[in-house]
Coordinates of C-alpha atoms in Angstrom, one line a residue:
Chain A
X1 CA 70.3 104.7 184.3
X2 CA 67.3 102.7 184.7
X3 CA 66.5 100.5 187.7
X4 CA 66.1 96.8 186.9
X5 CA 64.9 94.1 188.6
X6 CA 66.8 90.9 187.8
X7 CA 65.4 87.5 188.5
X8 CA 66.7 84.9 189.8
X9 CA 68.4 82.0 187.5
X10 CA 68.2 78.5 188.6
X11 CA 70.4 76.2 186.8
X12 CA 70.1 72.7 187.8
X13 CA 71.7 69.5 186.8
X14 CA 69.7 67.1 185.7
X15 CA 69.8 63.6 187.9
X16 CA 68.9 61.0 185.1
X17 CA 70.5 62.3 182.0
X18 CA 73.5 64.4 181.0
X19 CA 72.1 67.6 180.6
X20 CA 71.9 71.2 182.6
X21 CA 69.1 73.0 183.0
X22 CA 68.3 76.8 183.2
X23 CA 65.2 78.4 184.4
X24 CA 64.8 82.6 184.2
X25 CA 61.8 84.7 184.0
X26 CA 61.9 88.2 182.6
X27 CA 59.9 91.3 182.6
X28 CA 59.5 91.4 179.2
X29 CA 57.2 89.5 176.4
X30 CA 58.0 86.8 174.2
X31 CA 58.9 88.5 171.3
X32 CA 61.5 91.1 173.0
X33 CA 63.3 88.4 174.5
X34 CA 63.2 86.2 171.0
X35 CA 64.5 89.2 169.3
X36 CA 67.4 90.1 171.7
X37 CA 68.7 86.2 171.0
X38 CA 68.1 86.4 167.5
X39 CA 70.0 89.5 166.2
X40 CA 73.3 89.9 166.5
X41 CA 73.3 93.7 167.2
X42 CA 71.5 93.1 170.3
X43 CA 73.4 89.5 171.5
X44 CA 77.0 91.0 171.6
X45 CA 75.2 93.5 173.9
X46 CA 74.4 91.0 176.9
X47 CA 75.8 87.5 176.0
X48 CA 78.4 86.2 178.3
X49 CA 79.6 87.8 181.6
X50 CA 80.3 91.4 182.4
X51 CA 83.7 92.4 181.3
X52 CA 83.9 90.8 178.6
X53 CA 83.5 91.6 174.9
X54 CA 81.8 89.9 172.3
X55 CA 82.6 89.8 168.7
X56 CA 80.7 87.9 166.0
X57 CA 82.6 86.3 162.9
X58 CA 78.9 84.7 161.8
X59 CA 75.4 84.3 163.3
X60 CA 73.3 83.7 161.1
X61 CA 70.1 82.2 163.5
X62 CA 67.6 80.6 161.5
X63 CA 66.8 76.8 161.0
X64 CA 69.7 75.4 158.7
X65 CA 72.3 78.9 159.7
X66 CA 75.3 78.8 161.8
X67 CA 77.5 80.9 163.6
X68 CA 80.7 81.7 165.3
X69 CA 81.7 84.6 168.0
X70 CA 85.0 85.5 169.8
X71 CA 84.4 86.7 173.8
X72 CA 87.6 88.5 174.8
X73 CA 89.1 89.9 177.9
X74 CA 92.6 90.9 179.0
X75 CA 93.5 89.9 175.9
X76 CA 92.6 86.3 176.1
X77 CA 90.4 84.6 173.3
X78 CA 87.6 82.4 173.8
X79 CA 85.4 81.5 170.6
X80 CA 82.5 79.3 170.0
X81 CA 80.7 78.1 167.0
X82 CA 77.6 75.7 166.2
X83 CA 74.4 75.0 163.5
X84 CA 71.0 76.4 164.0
X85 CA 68.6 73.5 164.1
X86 CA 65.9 75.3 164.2
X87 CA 64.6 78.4 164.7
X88 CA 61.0 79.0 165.5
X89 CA 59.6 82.5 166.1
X90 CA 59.1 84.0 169.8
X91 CA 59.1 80.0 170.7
X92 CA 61.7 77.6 170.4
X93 CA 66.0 77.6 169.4
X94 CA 67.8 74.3 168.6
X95 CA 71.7 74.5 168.0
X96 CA 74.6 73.2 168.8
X97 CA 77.6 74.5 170.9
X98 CA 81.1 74.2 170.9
X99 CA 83.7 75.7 172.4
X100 CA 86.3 75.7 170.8
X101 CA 89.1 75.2 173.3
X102 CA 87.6 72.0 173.5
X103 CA 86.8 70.7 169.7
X104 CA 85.5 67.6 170.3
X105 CA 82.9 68.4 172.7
X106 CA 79.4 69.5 171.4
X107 CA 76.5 70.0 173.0
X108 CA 72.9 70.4 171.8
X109 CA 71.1 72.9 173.4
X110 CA 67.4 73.6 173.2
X111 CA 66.1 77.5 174.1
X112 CA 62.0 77.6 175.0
X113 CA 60.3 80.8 175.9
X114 CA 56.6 80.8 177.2
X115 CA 54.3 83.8 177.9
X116 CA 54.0 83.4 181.5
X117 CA 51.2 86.6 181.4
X118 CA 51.6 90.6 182.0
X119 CA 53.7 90.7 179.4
X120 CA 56.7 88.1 181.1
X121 CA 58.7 85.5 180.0
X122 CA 59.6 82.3 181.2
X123 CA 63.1 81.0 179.5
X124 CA 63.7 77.3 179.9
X125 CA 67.3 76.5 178.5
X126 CA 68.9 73.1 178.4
X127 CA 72.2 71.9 177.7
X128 CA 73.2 68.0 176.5
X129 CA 76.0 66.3 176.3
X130 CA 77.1 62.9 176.1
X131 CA 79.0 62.1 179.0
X132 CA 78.2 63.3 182.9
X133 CA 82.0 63.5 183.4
X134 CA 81.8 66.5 180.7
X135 CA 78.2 67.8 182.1
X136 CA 79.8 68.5 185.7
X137 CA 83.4 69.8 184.1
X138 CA 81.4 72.4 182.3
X139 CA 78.7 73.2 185.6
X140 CA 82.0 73.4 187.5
X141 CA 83.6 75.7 185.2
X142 CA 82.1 79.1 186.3
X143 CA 79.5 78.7 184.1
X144 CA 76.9 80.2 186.5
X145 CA 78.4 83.3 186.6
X146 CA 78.3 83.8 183.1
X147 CA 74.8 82.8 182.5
X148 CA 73.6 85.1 185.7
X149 CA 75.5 87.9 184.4
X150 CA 74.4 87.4 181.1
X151 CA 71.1 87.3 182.4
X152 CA 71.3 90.5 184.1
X153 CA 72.4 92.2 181.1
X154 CA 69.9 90.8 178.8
X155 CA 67.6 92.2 181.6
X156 CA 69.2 95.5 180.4
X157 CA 69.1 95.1 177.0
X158 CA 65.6 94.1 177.3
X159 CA 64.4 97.7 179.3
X160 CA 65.5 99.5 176.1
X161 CA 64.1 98.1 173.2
Chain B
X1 CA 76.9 41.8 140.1
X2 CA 79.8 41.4 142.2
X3 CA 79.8 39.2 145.3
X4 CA 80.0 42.0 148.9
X5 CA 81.1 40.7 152.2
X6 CA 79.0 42.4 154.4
X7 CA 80.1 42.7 158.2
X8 CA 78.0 42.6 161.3
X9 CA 76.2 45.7 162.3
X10 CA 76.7 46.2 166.5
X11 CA 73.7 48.2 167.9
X12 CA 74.0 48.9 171.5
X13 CA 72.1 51.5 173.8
X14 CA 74.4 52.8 176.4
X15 CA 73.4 51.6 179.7
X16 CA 74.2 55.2 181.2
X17 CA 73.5 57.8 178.8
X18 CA 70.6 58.5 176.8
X19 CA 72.2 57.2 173.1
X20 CA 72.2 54.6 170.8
X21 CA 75.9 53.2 169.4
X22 CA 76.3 51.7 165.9
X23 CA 79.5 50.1 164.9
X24 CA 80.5 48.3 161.6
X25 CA 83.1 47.8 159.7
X26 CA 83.6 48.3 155.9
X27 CA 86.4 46.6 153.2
X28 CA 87.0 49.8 151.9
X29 CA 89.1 53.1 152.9
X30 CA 88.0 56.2 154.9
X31 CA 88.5 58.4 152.0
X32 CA 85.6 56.0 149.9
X33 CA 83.5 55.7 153.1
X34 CA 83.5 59.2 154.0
X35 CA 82.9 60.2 149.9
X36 CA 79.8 58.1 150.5
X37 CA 78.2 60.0 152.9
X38 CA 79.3 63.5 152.0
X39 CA 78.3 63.8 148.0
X40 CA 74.4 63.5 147.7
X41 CA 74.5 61.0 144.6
X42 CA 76.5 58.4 146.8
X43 CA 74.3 59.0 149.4
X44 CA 70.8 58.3 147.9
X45 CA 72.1 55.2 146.2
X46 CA 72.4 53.9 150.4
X47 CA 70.7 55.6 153.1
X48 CA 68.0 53.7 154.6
X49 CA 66.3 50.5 154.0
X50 CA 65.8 48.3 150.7
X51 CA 62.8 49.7 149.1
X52 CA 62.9 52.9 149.7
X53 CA 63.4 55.5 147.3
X54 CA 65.1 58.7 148.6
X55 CA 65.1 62.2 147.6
X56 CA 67.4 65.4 148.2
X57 CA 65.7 68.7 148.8
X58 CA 69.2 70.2 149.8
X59 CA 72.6 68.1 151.5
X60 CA 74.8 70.7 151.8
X61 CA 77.5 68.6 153.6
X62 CA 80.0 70.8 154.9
X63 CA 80.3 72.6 158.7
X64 CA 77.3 75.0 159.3
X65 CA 75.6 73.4 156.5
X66 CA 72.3 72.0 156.7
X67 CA 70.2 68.7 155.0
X68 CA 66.7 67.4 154.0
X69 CA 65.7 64.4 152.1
X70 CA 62.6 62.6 152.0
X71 CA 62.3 58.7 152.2
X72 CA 59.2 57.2 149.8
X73 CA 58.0 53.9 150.1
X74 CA 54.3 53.1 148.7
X75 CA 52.9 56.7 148.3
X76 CA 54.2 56.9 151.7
X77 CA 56.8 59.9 152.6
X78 CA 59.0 60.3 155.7
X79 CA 60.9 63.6 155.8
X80 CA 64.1 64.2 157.8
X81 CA 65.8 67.6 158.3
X82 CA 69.0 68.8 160.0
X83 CA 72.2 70.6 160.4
X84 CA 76.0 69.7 159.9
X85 CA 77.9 71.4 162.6
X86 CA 81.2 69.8 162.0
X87 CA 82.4 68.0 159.2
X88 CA 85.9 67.2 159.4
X89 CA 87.5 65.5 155.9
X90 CA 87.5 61.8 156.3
X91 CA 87.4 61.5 160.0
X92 CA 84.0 63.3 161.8
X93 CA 80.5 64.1 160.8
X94 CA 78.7 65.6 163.6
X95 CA 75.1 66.7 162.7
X96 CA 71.9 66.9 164.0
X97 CA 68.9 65.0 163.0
X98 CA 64.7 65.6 163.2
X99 CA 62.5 62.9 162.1
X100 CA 60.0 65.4 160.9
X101 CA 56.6 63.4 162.3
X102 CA 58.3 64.0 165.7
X103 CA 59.3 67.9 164.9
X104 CA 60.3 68.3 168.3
X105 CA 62.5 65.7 168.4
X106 CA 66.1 66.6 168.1
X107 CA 69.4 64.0 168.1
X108 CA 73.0 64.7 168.2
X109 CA 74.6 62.4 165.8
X110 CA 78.3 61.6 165.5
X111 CA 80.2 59.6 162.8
X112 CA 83.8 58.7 163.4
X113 CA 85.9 56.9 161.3
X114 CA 88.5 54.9 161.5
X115 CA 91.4 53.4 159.5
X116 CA 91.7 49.8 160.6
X117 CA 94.7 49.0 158.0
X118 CA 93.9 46.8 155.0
X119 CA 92.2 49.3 153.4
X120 CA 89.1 49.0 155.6
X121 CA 87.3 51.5 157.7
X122 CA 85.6 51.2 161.3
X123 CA 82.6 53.3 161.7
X124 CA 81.0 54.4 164.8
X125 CA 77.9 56.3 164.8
X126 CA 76.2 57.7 168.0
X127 CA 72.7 59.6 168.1
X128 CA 72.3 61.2 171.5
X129 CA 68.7 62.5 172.7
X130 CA 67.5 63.9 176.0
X131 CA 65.5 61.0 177.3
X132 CA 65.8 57.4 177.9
X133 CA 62.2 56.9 176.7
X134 CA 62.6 58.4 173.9
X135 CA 65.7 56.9 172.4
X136 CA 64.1 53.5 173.5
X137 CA 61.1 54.2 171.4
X138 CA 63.6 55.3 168.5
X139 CA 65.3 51.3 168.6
X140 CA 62.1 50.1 169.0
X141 CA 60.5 51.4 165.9
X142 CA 62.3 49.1 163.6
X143 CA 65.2 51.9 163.0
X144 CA 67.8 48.9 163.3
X145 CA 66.2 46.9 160.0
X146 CA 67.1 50.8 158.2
X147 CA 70.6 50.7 159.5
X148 CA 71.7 47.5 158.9
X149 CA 70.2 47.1 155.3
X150 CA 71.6 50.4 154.5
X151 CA 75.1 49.2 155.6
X152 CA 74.5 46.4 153.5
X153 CA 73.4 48.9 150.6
X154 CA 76.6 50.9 151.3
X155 CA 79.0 47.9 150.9
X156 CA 77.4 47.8 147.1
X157 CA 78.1 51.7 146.8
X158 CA 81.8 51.2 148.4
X159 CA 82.4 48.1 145.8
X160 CA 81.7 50.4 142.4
X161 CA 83.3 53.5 143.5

């Protein structure tokens, strides 16, 4: 097994308006870390936290698709679904996000890569919802460790492809 | 042509959270009111101001669908693109919604309704963005003469269906 480095993640909850924010760089260029969100064979590989396995009902990501995916452990269930906004190469993903223990809540979230230079990546990922109350329930809900672990195994993903 | 009661339209921009609140009521029943903004012929004979002639590049209305139409007035064309991540029969629309002069402008729109006995409907219709400014600049631009004219518009759809 390859070493990696892994960077760190800040995520950050935003002061004025309901929204999180996540910061990550990786040691890869734009269009690796575009493709490893994009197609599904190589999403079920990192998203989520370790332990867990991913299965995908739909994902179709381009502007106007959807999709759906179950993460499963011990045999619990947890799936998610949402639209694709938009969908613009190596740059920019708009969808929406539900999780679907909770139905009624969606949130909009906006992905943004930039070259940062030596072939890196800067990911900028942000999260809205409607209501702080629901912002700070979902920072509070372990969260973090997902994305960091997720993050780490995209980190993974990314050295092989 | 019939006389049409037409109600008040209530705009209000939440003090708190970066979104815009529409509510109005209509003397007809959900199933009519949601009818009228699900099936594209309904919907071009409402959506938007007086004057304006709209046209359906795709509305396909349905969760994980997606939507454009373009609004004509004067050789003049406004486009407006988006997705449908939820659209539950008769009760919730929840979409998203890019004024395509501002591409990377995103909302998160929600449309509940509500049977208020009578046979009449309470709508509520929020459109959530990720700044203050921005949403400010969105009731500035005159979007409130659109909604309230296409309310009025809609009351002459609800009255022949």
């Amino acid at each position: 097994m390859t070493s990696t480095t892994h960077h760190e993640t800040q995520i950050v909850s935003d002061p004025d308006v309901p929204l999180v924010r996540i910061v990550r760089e990786f040691d890869a260029p734009v269009e690796k870390v575009f493709r490893a969100h994009t197609d599904p064979d190589l999403v079920v590989q990192w998203l989520g936290p370790r332990g867990m396995t991913m299965t995908i009902d739909r994902f179709d990501c381009r502007s106007g698709g959807s999709y759906r995916y179950i993460h499963g452990r011990d045999g619990e269930e947890f799936a998610f679904h949402g639209s694709f906004h938009e969908v613009r190469p190596n740059e920019l993903i708009v969808q929406t996000f539900t999780f679907e223990g909770f139905p009624d809540q969606v949130a909009l979230e906006k992905l943004v890569l930039e070259d940062i230079g030596g072939g890196r990546t800067r990911l900028t990922a942000t999260s809205l919802v409607d209501s702080f109350a629901d912002r700070d329930a979902f920072v509070a809900s372990g969260m973090e460790t997902g994305v960091v672990e997720g993050y780490e195994r995209l980190d993974e993903v990314l050295g092989g492809i």
